PDB file of C-alpha atoms and ligand atoms in Angstrom:
ATOM      1  CA  MET M   1      95.945  94.437 127.427  1.00  0.00           C
ATOM      2  CA  LYS M   2      97.473  91.903 129.777  1.00  0.00           C
ATOM      3  CA  ASP M   3      99.326  89.090 128.070  1.00  0.00           C
ATOM      4  CA  ILE M   4      97.018  86.067 128.294  1.00  0.00           C
ATOM      5  CA  VAL M   5      99.950  83.638 128.300  1.00  0.00           C
ATOM      6  CA  GLU M   6     101.493  85.472 131.207  1.00  0.00           C
ATOM      7  CA  ILE M   7      98.194  85.148 133.104  1.00  0.00           C
ATOM      8  CA  ALA M   8      98.083  81.405 132.321  1.00  0.00           C
ATOM      9  CA  ARG M   9     101.677  81.088 133.527  1.00  0.00           C
ATOM     10  CA  LYS M  10     101.041  82.957 136.766  1.00  0.00           C
ATOM     11  CA  ARG M  11      97.727  81.407 137.774  1.00  0.00           C
ATOM     12  CA  TYR M  12      98.044  78.420 140.004  1.00  0.00           C
ATOM     13  CA  THR M  13      95.920  76.216 142.209  1.00  0.00           C
ATOM     14  CA  THR M  14      95.649  77.981 145.544  1.00  0.00           C
ATOM     15  CA  LYS M  15      95.956  75.680 148.531  1.00  0.00           C
ATOM     16  CA  HIS M  16      95.597  78.205 151.371  1.00  0.00           C
ATOM     17  CA  TYR M  17      93.350  81.248 151.382  1.00  0.00           C
ATOM     18  CA  ASN M  18      93.324  84.389 153.451  1.00  0.00           C
ATOM     19  CA  PRO M  19      89.967  83.987 155.254  1.00  0.00           C
ATOM     20  CA  ASP M  20      89.737  87.709 155.978  1.00  0.00           C
ATOM     21  CA  LYS M  21      89.745  88.885 152.367  1.00  0.00           C
ATOM     22  CA  LYS M  22      86.316  88.909 150.773  1.00  0.00           C
ATOM     23  CA  LEU M  23      85.277  89.667 147.217  1.00  0.00           C
ATOM     24  CA  THR M  24      83.970  93.112 146.414  1.00  0.00           C
ATOM     25  CA  PRO M  25      80.454  93.304 144.948  1.00  0.00           C
ATOM     26  CA  GLU M  26      82.119  94.228 141.618  1.00  0.00           C
ATOM     27  CA  GLN M  27      84.300  91.114 141.730  1.00  0.00           C
ATOM     28  CA  MET M  28      81.303  88.935 142.582  1.00  0.00           C
ATOM     29  CA  GLY M  29      79.379  90.493 139.702  1.00  0.00           C
ATOM     30  CA  ALA M  30      82.266  89.884 137.314  1.00  0.00           C
ATOM     31  CA  ILE M  31      82.568  86.261 138.442  1.00  0.00           C
ATOM     32  CA  LYS M  32      78.886  85.688 137.708  1.00  0.00           C
ATOM     33  CA  GLU M  33      79.312  87.204 134.255  1.00  0.00           C
ATOM     34  CA  LEU M  34      82.286  84.935 133.563  1.00  0.00           C
ATOM     35  CA  LEU M  35      80.167  81.915 134.480  1.00  0.00           C
ATOM     36  CA  ARG M  36      77.249  83.132 132.382  1.00  0.00           C
ATOM     37  CA  LEU M  37      79.274  84.042 129.303  1.00  0.00           C
ATOM     38  CA  ALA M  38      81.177  80.782 128.843  1.00  0.00           C
ATOM     39  CA  PRO M  39      80.604  79.090 125.491  1.00  0.00           C
ATOM     40  CA  SER M  40      78.755  75.777 125.148  1.00  0.00           C
ATOM     41  CA  SER M  41      77.817  73.487 122.289  1.00  0.00           C
ATOM     42  CA  VAL M  42      74.813  74.895 120.377  1.00  0.00           C
ATOM     43  CA  ASN M  43      74.618  77.512 123.141  1.00  0.00           C
ATOM     44  CA  SER M  44      72.910  74.842 125.250  1.00  0.00           C
ATOM     45  CA  GLN M  45      74.191  76.399 128.509  1.00  0.00           C
ATOM     46  CA  PRO M  46      73.616  73.086 130.278  1.00  0.00           C
ATOM     47  CA  TRP M  47      74.599  74.319 133.712  1.00  0.00           C
ATOM     48  CA  HIS M  48      73.593  75.936 136.937  1.00  0.00           C
ATOM     49  CA  PHE M  49      75.825  77.475 139.596  1.00  0.00           C
ATOM     50  CA  ILE M  50      75.478  77.442 143.360  1.00  0.00           C
ATOM     51  CA  ILE M  51      77.506  80.269 144.839  1.00  0.00           C
ATOM     52  CA  ALA M  52      78.417  80.226 148.524  1.00  0.00           C
ATOM     53  CA  ALA M  53      80.042  83.271 150.052  1.00  0.00           C
ATOM     54  CA  THR M  54      79.020  83.134 153.720  1.00  0.00           C
ATOM     55  CA  PRO M  55      80.569  80.949 156.458  1.00  0.00           C
ATOM     56  CA  LYS M  56      77.236  79.129 156.788  1.00  0.00           C
ATOM     57  CA  SER M  57      76.847  78.382 153.083  1.00  0.00           C
ATOM     58  CA  LYS M  58      80.481  77.363 152.670  1.00  0.00           C
ATOM     59  CA  ALA M  59      80.102  75.023 155.670  1.00  0.00           C
ATOM     60  CA  ARG M  60      77.241  73.278 153.842  1.00  0.00           C
ATOM     61  CA  ILE M  61      79.628  72.516 150.976  1.00  0.00           C
ATOM     62  CA  ALA M  62      82.469  71.558 153.317  1.00  0.00           C
ATOM     63  CA  LYS M  63      80.305  68.709 154.672  1.00  0.00           C
ATOM     64  CA  ALA M  64      81.322  66.880 151.475  1.00  0.00           C
ATOM     65  CA  MET M  65      84.979  67.132 152.499  1.00  0.00           C
ATOM     66  CA  GLU M  66      85.338  64.561 155.202  1.00  0.00           C
ATOM     67  CA  GLY M  67      87.620  61.536 155.366  1.00  0.00           C
ATOM     68  CA  LEU M  68      89.625  61.119 152.171  1.00  0.00           C
ATOM     69  CA  PHE M  69      88.594  64.567 150.993  1.00  0.00           C
ATOM     70  CA  ALA M  70      89.373  66.459 154.209  1.00  0.00           C
ATOM     71  CA  PHE M  71      92.459  67.965 152.565  1.00  0.00           C
ATOM     72  CA  ASN M  72      90.152  70.302 150.631  1.00  0.00           C
ATOM     73  CA  LYS M  73      88.111  71.471 153.605  1.00  0.00           C
ATOM     74  CA  THR M  74      89.987  74.653 154.558  1.00  0.00           C
ATOM     75  CA  ARG M  75      90.100  75.676 150.889  1.00  0.00           C
ATOM     76  CA  VAL M  76      86.322  75.757 150.892  1.00  0.00           C
ATOM     77  CA  LEU M  77      85.950  77.349 154.316  1.00  0.00           C
ATOM     78  CA  ASP M  78      88.646  80.019 153.897  1.00  0.00           C
ATOM     79  CA  ALA M  79      88.079  81.054 150.272  1.00  0.00           C
ATOM     80  CA  ALA M  80      85.984  84.158 149.747  1.00  0.00           C
ATOM     81  CA  ALA M  81      83.474  82.180 147.682  1.00  0.00           C
ATOM     82  CA  VAL M  82      82.872  78.683 146.378  1.00  0.00           C
ATOM     83  CA  VAL M  83      81.052  77.804 143.187  1.00  0.00           C
ATOM     84  CA  ILE M  84      79.386  74.441 142.682  1.00  0.00           C
ATOM     85  CA  PHE M  85      79.320  73.745 138.963  1.00  0.00           C
ATOM     86  CA  CYS M  86      76.176  71.755 138.214  1.00  0.00           C
ATOM     87  CA  ALA M  87      75.482  70.127 134.869  1.00  0.00           C
ATOM     88  CA  ARG M  88      71.983  69.475 133.598  1.00  0.00           C
ATOM     89  CA  THR M  89      71.044  65.813 133.458  1.00  0.00           C
ATOM     90  CA  GLN M  90      68.031  66.451 131.249  1.00  0.00           C
ATOM     91  CA  MET M  91      67.207  68.734 128.320  1.00  0.00           C
ATOM     92  CA  ASP M  92      63.599  68.427 127.237  1.00  0.00           C
ATOM     93  CA  ASP M  93      61.968  70.196 124.301  1.00  0.00           C
ATOM     94  CA  SER M  94      60.602  72.938 126.540  1.00  0.00           C
ATOM     95  CA  TYR M  95      64.166  73.780 127.605  1.00  0.00           C
ATOM     96  CA  LEU M  96      65.215  73.948 123.942  1.00  0.00           C
ATOM     97  CA  GLN M  97      62.295  76.285 123.273  1.00  0.00           C
ATOM     98  CA  HIS M  98      63.296  78.356 126.289  1.00  0.00           C
ATOM     99  CA  LEU M  99      66.791  78.803 124.799  1.00  0.00           C
ATOM    100  CA  THR M 100      65.328  79.897 121.463  1.00  0.00           C
ATOM    101  CA  ASP M 101      62.938  82.295 123.207  1.00  0.00           C
ATOM    102  CA  LYS M 102      65.870  83.869 125.028  1.00  0.00           C
ATOM    103  CA  GLU M 103      67.861  84.180 121.814  1.00  0.00           C
ATOM    104  CA  ARG M 104      64.893  85.929 120.181  1.00  0.00           C
ATOM    105  CA  GLU M 105      64.602  88.254 123.188  1.00  0.00           C
ATOM    106  CA  ASP M 106      68.338  88.971 122.929  1.00  0.00           C
ATOM    107  CA  GLY M 107      67.888  89.974 119.287  1.00  0.00           C
ATOM    108  CA  ARG M 108      69.617  87.022 117.622  1.00  0.00           C
ATOM    109  CA  PHE M 109      67.053  86.600 114.839  1.00  0.00           C
ATOM    110  CA  SER M 110      66.209  90.184 113.854  1.00  0.00           C
ATOM    111  CA  GLY M 111      62.557  89.117 113.607  1.00  0.00           C
ATOM    112  CA  ASN M 112      63.344  86.513 110.920  1.00  0.00           C
ATOM    113  CA  GLU M 113      61.258  83.423 111.729  1.00  0.00           C
ATOM    114  CA  GLU M 114      63.129  81.241 109.235  1.00  0.00           C
ATOM    115  CA  ILE M 115      66.438  81.893 110.963  1.00  0.00           C
ATOM    116  CA  GLU M 116      64.781  81.220 114.316  1.00  0.00           C
ATOM    117  CA  GLU M 117      63.306  77.934 113.089  1.00  0.00           C
ATOM    118  CA  ALA M 118      66.648  76.862 111.580  1.00  0.00           C
ATOM    119  CA  GLY M 119      68.389  77.714 114.846  1.00  0.00           C
ATOM    120  CA  TYR M 120      65.901  75.650 116.855  1.00  0.00           C
ATOM    121  CA  LYS M 121      66.207  72.679 114.510  1.00  0.00           C
ATOM    122  CA  GLY M 122      70.002  72.869 114.421  1.00  0.00           C
ATOM    123  CA  ARG M 123      70.200  72.806 118.192  1.00  0.00           C
ATOM    124  CA  LYS M 124      67.688  69.964 118.439  1.00  0.00           C
ATOM    125  CA  PHE M 125      69.735  67.956 115.920  1.00  0.00           C
ATOM    126  CA  PHE M 126      72.837  68.109 118.124  1.00  0.00           C
ATOM    127  CA  VAL M 127      70.945  67.645 121.380  1.00  0.00           C
ATOM    128  CA  ASP M 128      69.177  64.589 119.926  1.00  0.00           C
ATOM    129  CA  ILE M 129      72.538  63.002 119.132  1.00  0.00           C
ATOM    130  CA  HIS M 130      73.081  62.964 122.879  1.00  0.00           C
ATOM    131  CA  ARG M 131      69.478  62.444 124.036  1.00  0.00           C
ATOM    132  CA  LYS M 132      68.568  59.704 121.575  1.00  0.00           C
ATOM    133  CA  THR M 133      71.527  58.275 119.646  1.00  0.00           C
ATOM    134  CA  LEU M 134      74.400  58.229 122.118  1.00  0.00           C
ATOM    135  CA  LYS M 135      72.141  58.493 125.180  1.00  0.00           C
ATOM    136  CA  ASP M 136      74.912  60.349 126.992  1.00  0.00           C
ATOM    137  CA  LEU M 137      73.251  63.685 127.664  1.00  0.00           C
ATOM    138  CA  PRO M 138      74.449  64.044 131.300  1.00  0.00           C
ATOM    139  CA  GLU M 139      78.048  63.314 130.238  1.00  0.00           C
ATOM    140  CA  TRP M 140      77.769  65.734 127.330  1.00  0.00           C
ATOM    141  CA  ALA M 141      76.417  68.426 129.649  1.00  0.00           C
ATOM    142  CA  ALA M 142      79.226  67.719 132.110  1.00  0.00           C
ATOM    143  CA  ARG M 143      81.807  68.163 129.343  1.00  0.00           C
ATOM    144  CA  GLN M 144      80.336  71.546 128.488  1.00  0.00           C
ATOM    145  CA  THR M 145      80.370  72.484 132.151  1.00  0.00           C
ATOM    146  CA  TYR M 146      84.053  71.584 132.472  1.00  0.00           C
ATOM    147  CA  LEU M 147      84.768  74.036 129.659  1.00  0.00           C
ATOM    148  CA  ASN M 148      83.079  76.669 131.786  1.00  0.00           C
ATOM    149  CA  ILE M 149      85.392  75.760 134.673  1.00  0.00           C
ATOM    150  CA  GLY M 150      88.428  76.259 132.429  1.00  0.00           C
ATOM    151  CA  ALA M 151      87.232  79.686 131.329  1.00  0.00           C
ATOM    152  CA  PHE M 152      86.429  80.540 134.936  1.00  0.00           C
ATOM    153  CA  LEU M 153      89.914  79.652 136.196  1.00  0.00           C
ATOM    154  CA  LEU M 154      91.659  81.760 133.584  1.00  0.00           C
ATOM    155  CA  GLY M 155      89.143  84.576 133.990  1.00  0.00           C
ATOM    156  CA  ALA M 156      89.524  84.665 137.765  1.00  0.00           C
ATOM    157  CA  ALA M 157      93.297  84.895 137.336  1.00  0.00           C
ATOM    158  CA  ALA M 158      92.867  87.731 134.830  1.00  0.00           C
ATOM    159  CA  MET M 159      90.835  89.549 137.488  1.00  0.00           C
ATOM    160  CA  GLY M 160      93.717  89.151 139.930  1.00  0.00           C
ATOM    161  CA  LEU M 161      91.875  86.545 141.997  1.00  0.00           C
ATOM    162  CA  ASP M 162      93.136  83.189 143.189  1.00  0.00           C
ATOM    163  CA  ALA M 163      91.194  79.996 142.599  1.00  0.00           C
ATOM    164  CA  THR M 164      91.114  76.248 143.188  1.00  0.00           C
ATOM    165  CA  PRO M 165      89.287  73.730 141.019  1.00  0.00           C
ATOM    166  CA  ILE M 166      88.056  70.966 143.344  1.00  0.00           C
ATOM    167  CA  GLU M 167      87.023  67.479 142.338  1.00  0.00           C
ATOM    168  CA  GLY M 168      88.058  66.084 145.690  1.00  0.00           C
ATOM    169  CA  PHE M 169      84.707  65.892 147.460  1.00  0.00           C
ATOM    170  CA  ASP M 170      82.173  63.240 148.312  1.00  0.00           C
ATOM    171  CA  PRO M 171      79.477  63.547 145.618  1.00  0.00           C
ATOM    172  CA  ALA M 172      76.935  61.555 147.652  1.00  0.00           C
ATOM    173  CA  ILE M 173      77.196  63.988 150.580  1.00  0.00           C
ATOM    174  CA  LEU M 174      76.935  67.006 148.269  1.00  0.00           C
ATOM    175  CA  GLU M 175      73.866  65.449 146.683  1.00  0.00           C
ATOM    176  CA  GLN M 176      72.336  64.788 150.096  1.00  0.00           C
ATOM    177  CA  GLU M 177      72.936  68.396 151.125  1.00  0.00           C
ATOM    178  CA  PHE M 178      71.621  70.067 147.965  1.00  0.00           C
ATOM    179  CA  GLY M 179      69.249  67.537 146.358  1.00  0.00           C
ATOM    180  CA  PHE M 180      70.509  68.175 142.825  1.00  0.00           C
ATOM    181  CA  ALA M 181      69.072  65.022 141.262  1.00  0.00           C
ATOM    182  CA  LYS M 182      65.460  66.052 141.753  1.00  0.00           C
ATOM    183  CA  GLN M 183      66.286  69.340 140.012  1.00  0.00           C
ATOM    184  CA  HIS M 184      67.731  67.327 137.086  1.00  0.00           C
ATOM    185  CA  LEU M 185      71.215  68.537 137.927  1.00  0.00           C
ATOM    186  CA  ALA M 186      74.488  66.920 138.941  1.00  0.00           C
ATOM    187  CA  GLY M 187      77.057  68.705 141.097  1.00  0.00           C
ATOM    188  CA  ILE M 188      80.163  67.805 139.136  1.00  0.00           C
ATOM    189  CA  CYS M 189      82.964  70.055 140.313  1.00  0.00           C
ATOM    190  CA  LEU M 190      83.660  72.973 142.626  1.00  0.00           C
ATOM    191  CA  ALA M 191      85.867  76.010 142.437  1.00  0.00           C
ATOM    192  CA  ALA M 192      87.009  78.094 145.355  1.00  0.00           C
ATOM    193  CA  VAL M 193      87.920  81.694 144.634  1.00  0.00           C
ATOM    194  CA  GLY M 194      89.432  84.427 146.756  1.00  0.00           C
ATOM    195  CA  HIS M 195      92.800  85.670 147.881  1.00  0.00           C
ATOM    196  CA  ARG M 196      95.789  83.506 148.672  1.00  0.00           C
ATOM    197  CA  ALA M 197      97.223  83.328 152.202  1.00  0.00           C
ATOM    198  CA  ALA M 198     100.704  84.752 152.637  1.00  0.00           C
ATOM    199  CA  HIS M 199     101.943  81.247 153.527  1.00  0.00           C
ATOM    200  CA  ASP M 200     100.482  79.505 150.466  1.00  0.00           C
ATOM    201  CA  GLY M 201     103.482  77.471 149.368  1.00  0.00           C
ATOM    202  CA  ASN M 202     101.990  76.625 146.002  1.00  0.00           C
ATOM    203  CA  ALA M 203     102.298  80.289 144.984  1.00  0.00           C
ATOM    204  CA  THR M 204     106.056  80.011 144.641  1.00  0.00           C
ATOM    205  CA  ARG M 205     106.333  76.429 143.435  1.00  0.00           C
ATOM    206  CA  PRO M 206     107.419  76.332 139.793  1.00  0.00           C
ATOM    207  CA  LYS M 207     104.832  75.179 137.296  1.00  0.00           C
ATOM    208  CA  SER M 208     105.306  71.749 135.792  1.00  0.00           C
ATOM    209  CA  ARG M 209     103.938  70.872 132.392  1.00  0.00           C
ATOM    210  CA  LEU M 210     104.890  68.301 129.768  1.00  0.00           C
ATOM    211  CA  ASP M 211     107.218  69.623 127.086  1.00  0.00           C
ATOM    212  CA  PRO M 212     105.850  71.036 123.812  1.00  0.00           C
ATOM    213  CA  ALA M 213     107.578  68.278 121.817  1.00  0.00           C
ATOM    214  CA  GLU M 214     105.421  65.711 123.626  1.00  0.00           C
ATOM    215  CA  LEU M 215     102.214  67.699 123.435  1.00  0.00           C
ATOM    216  CA  PHE M 216     102.087  69.060 119.925  1.00  0.00           C
ATOM    217  CA  THR M 217     102.080  67.418 116.557  1.00  0.00           C
ATOM    218  CA  GLU M 218     102.205  70.026 113.854  1.00  0.00           C
ATOM    219  CA  ILE M 219     100.928  68.748 110.551  1.00  0.00           C
TER     220      ILE M 219
HETATM  221  C1  FMN C   1      89.081  69.211 137.293  1.00  0.00           C
HETATM  222  C2  FMN C   1      90.139  69.512 138.319  1.00  0.00           C
HETATM  223  C3  FMN C   1      90.001  69.048 139.621  1.00  0.00           C
HETATM  224  C4  FMN C   1      90.948  69.365 140.593  1.00  0.00           C
HETATM  225  N1  FMN C   1      90.727  69.000 141.907  1.00  0.00           N
HETATM  226  C5  FMN C   1      91.554  69.477 142.872  1.00  0.00           C
HETATM  227  C6  FMN C   1      91.258  69.284 144.257  1.00  0.00           C
HETATM  228  O1  FMN C   1      90.278  68.624 144.624  1.00  0.00           O
HETATM  229  N2  FMN C   1      92.080  69.852 145.178  1.00  0.00           N
HETATM  230  C7  FMN C   1      93.184  70.583 144.817  1.00  0.00           C
HETATM  231  O2  FMN C   1      93.873  71.098 145.690  1.00  0.00           O
HETATM  232  N3  FMN C   1      93.496  70.760 143.504  1.00  0.00           N
HETATM  233  C8  FMN C   1      92.712  70.248 142.537  1.00  0.00           C
HETATM  234  N4  FMN C   1      93.007  70.461 141.199  1.00  0.00           N
HETATM  235  C9  FMN C   1      94.199  71.242 140.857  1.00  0.00           C
HETATM  236  C10 FMN C   1      95.233  70.473 140.022  1.00  0.00           C
HETATM  237  O3  FMN C   1      95.938  69.601 140.831  1.00  0.00           O
HETATM  238  C11 FMN C   1      96.125  71.518 139.344  1.00  0.00           C
HETATM  239  O4  FMN C   1      95.346  72.270 138.428  1.00  0.00           O
HETATM  240  C12 FMN C   1      97.285  70.893 138.576  1.00  0.00           C
HETATM  241  O5  FMN C   1      98.154  70.225 139.454  1.00  0.00           O
HETATM  242  C13 FMN C   1      98.073  71.949 137.807  1.00  0.00           C
HETATM  243  O6  FMN C   1      98.571  72.930 138.669  1.00  0.00           O
HETATM  244  P1  FMN C   1      98.174  74.468 138.577  1.00  0.00           P
HETATM  245  O7  FMN C   1      96.679  74.571 138.554  1.00  0.00           O
HETATM  246  O8  FMN C   1      98.740  75.077 139.840  1.00  0.00           O
HETATM  247  O9  FMN C   1      98.783  75.040 137.341  1.00  0.00           O
HETATM  248  C14 FMN C   1      92.099  70.120 140.229  1.00  0.00           C
HETATM  249  C15 FMN C   1      92.237  70.564 138.908  1.00  0.00           C
HETATM  250  C16 FMN C   1      91.267  70.298 137.978  1.00  0.00           C
HETATM  251  C17 FMN C   1      91.413  70.861 136.574  1.00  0.00           C
END
């Protein structure tokens, strides 16, 4: 097994991609599984992913990289694929039922209706904290979705792929292009994935992180 810390040490934010190197169908399949398998609070899976892997579809995303965000444009156009991480802005009871139905289908309850009912109620309890008490459901969903991005970045590196998390885009233009709001989604972050260009200077730049003494308090 590859040393996970070594993978975390070696992964880095790719600034320049080799536009000629695509993902194999196996790599694309593995990427989708990584996105699908990420954990989320009460298994709410409050996300959706737009995957662009053609010049035309990547150009749609790159429209959101004009002006102040132009520095990210070639990352999107040259990467083998770009993922738009969308977070749900709404979770109604029918969605909660849908999650329970899928868990039943996946064999989580072994036919035990009490366990199923308890699972549904437990999830609803946590979701209601955000729907009704804190009224921060979109933010909560976005936090879950950022966890997915973290898992994705490490997973892509473990697969030997290069990646770039991208918050530098114009959200209004992305919204105009994809119409997320009417689907009760918000496009919150992007990630480019592919193969670094030979001249990508960031590949050889040393990593910089705050020292352990500053970061950890052991109690
Ligand atoms: C949420 C998030 C958004 C980011 N947005 C951008 C971006 O728009 N463009 C970019 O080149 N790098 C972006 N980065 C990369 C960070 O600058 C980078 O992760 C950080 O400097 C640490 O370096 P490393 O990833 O090479 O270890 C982003 C990173 C994260 C986690």
